[in-house]
Amino acid sequence: MPALALPSTDRDSIDLSDPCLGAFVLFLFPRTGDPATPDSPEWELLPGAKGCTAEACRFRDLATDFRRAGHRVFGASSQDIRTQREATTRLALGYPLLSDPELLISDALGLETFAFEGTRMFVRATLIVEAGRIQAVYRRIANPREHPLDVLTAVRARRTSADVAP
């Protein structure tokens, strides 16, 4: 993982290359919704844009399972930290969201972004990171609600194969 210190909802910042983080899953998403402001019809029509809240809540619901499998969960978008804190509280996520308004993660790793109404955003992607190294990257996520379960299955399989390795 590249050395990137990003503002976090649970402390000042998190450096994704910090070995003290241990193994983790980082899911990147375009943006969280604002209950006071409905999504525009244009947003509704963007392939892959919808589903951020469902994905974040599914990671929340599986967070204990990820911890049992030895992985922490982090989410990140280009939204400011104030917006991320509001979403973390409103959705009772129980894991930190990171704010990356300059999309440093995307630029460092060559991940896709898109622009909507003048704002650059992540194309949904998920990374499995162990010992500071990216072990798996998921792109083109078709079902954001079910995707976290697929990632959990992969994390468990990695742990099982590591437990039986000579």
mmCIF file of N, CA and C in Angstrom, residues 21-24 64-72 129-130 155 159:
data_model
loop_
_atom_site.group_PDB
_atom_site.id
_atom_site.type_symbol
_atom_site.label_atom_id
_atom_site.label_comp_id
_atom_site.label_asym_id
_atom_site.label_seq_id
_atom_site.Cartn_x
_atom_site.Cartn_y
_atom_site.Cartn_z
ATOM 1 N N LEU A 21 -1.852 -1.333 11.259
ATOM 2 C CA LEU A 21 -3.242 -1.556 10.863
ATOM 3 C C LEU A 21 -3.554 -3.033 10.722
ATOM 4 N N GLY A 22 -2.541 -3.833 10.478
ATOM 5 C CA GLY A 22 -2.768 -5.258 10.260
ATOM 6 C C GLY A 22 -3.488 -5.474 8.940
ATOM 7 N N ALA A 23 -4.213 -6.582 8.850
ATOM 8 C CA ALA A 23 -4.951 -6.913 7.634
ATOM 9 C C ALA A 23 -6.251 -6.102 7.621
ATOM 10 N N PHE A 24 -6.618 -5.644 6.418
ATOM 11 C CA PHE A 24 -7.858 -4.876 6.324
ATOM 12 C C PHE A 24 -8.464 -4.953 4.938
ATOM 13 N N THR A 64 -18.143 -7.773 12.367
ATOM 14 C CA THR A 64 -17.698 -8.750 13.364
ATOM 15 C C THR A 64 -17.112 -9.978 12.680
ATOM 16 N N ASP A 65 -17.740 -10.414 11.607
ATOM 17 C CA ASP A 65 -17.222 -11.564 10.856
ATOM 18 C C ASP A 65 -15.860 -11.252 10.238
ATOM 19 N N PHE A 66 -15.690 -10.035 9.730
ATOM 20 C CA PHE A 66 -14.386 -9.645 9.194
ATOM 21 C C PHE A 66 -13.334 -9.645 10.301
ATOM 22 N N ARG A 67 -13.687 -9.118 11.491
ATOM 23 C CA ARG A 67 -12.740 -9.112 12.606
ATOM 24 C C ARG A 67 -12.355 -10.538 12.997
ATOM 25 N N ARG A 68 -13.334 -11.425 13.041
ATOM 26 C CA ARG A 68 -13.038 -12.834 13.371
ATOM 27 C C ARG A 68 -12.102 -13.454 12.338
ATOM 28 N N ALA A 69 -12.194 -12.989 11.106
ATOM 29 C CA ALA A 69 -11.315 -13.479 10.038
ATOM 30 C C ALA A 69 -9.990 -12.715 10.009
ATOM 31 N N GLY A 70 -9.795 -11.814 10.983
ATOM 32 C CA GLY A 70 -8.527 -11.108 11.115
ATOM 33 C C GLY A 70 -8.376 -9.851 10.292
ATOM 34 N N HIS A 71 -9.477 -9.290 9.805
ATOM 35 C CA HIS A 71 -9.416 -8.093 8.969
ATOM 36 C C HIS A 71 -10.290 -6.975 9.528
ATOM 37 N N ARG A 72 -9.755 -5.772 9.496
ATOM 38 C CA ARG A 72 -10.536 -4.584 9.814
ATOM 39 C C ARG A 72 -11.237 -4.125 8.540
ATOM 40 N N VAL A 129 -6.027 -6.062 1.928
ATOM 41 C CA VAL A 129 -4.638 -5.719 2.216
ATOM 42 C C VAL A 129 -4.169 -6.539 3.411
ATOM 43 N N GLU A 130 -3.023 -7.166 3.259
ATOM 44 C CA GLU A 130 -2.423 -7.954 4.339
ATOM 45 C C GLU A 130 -0.933 -7.646 4.374
ATOM 46 N N VAL A 155 -11.813 -13.478 2.136
ATOM 47 C CA VAL A 155 -10.947 -13.270 3.307
ATOM 48 C C VAL A 155 -10.871 -14.564 4.123
ATOM 49 N N ARG A 159 -7.578 -16.946 4.816
ATOM 50 C CA ARG A 159 -7.151 -17.315 6.172
ATOM 51 C C ARG A 159 -7.046 -18.831 6.298
#
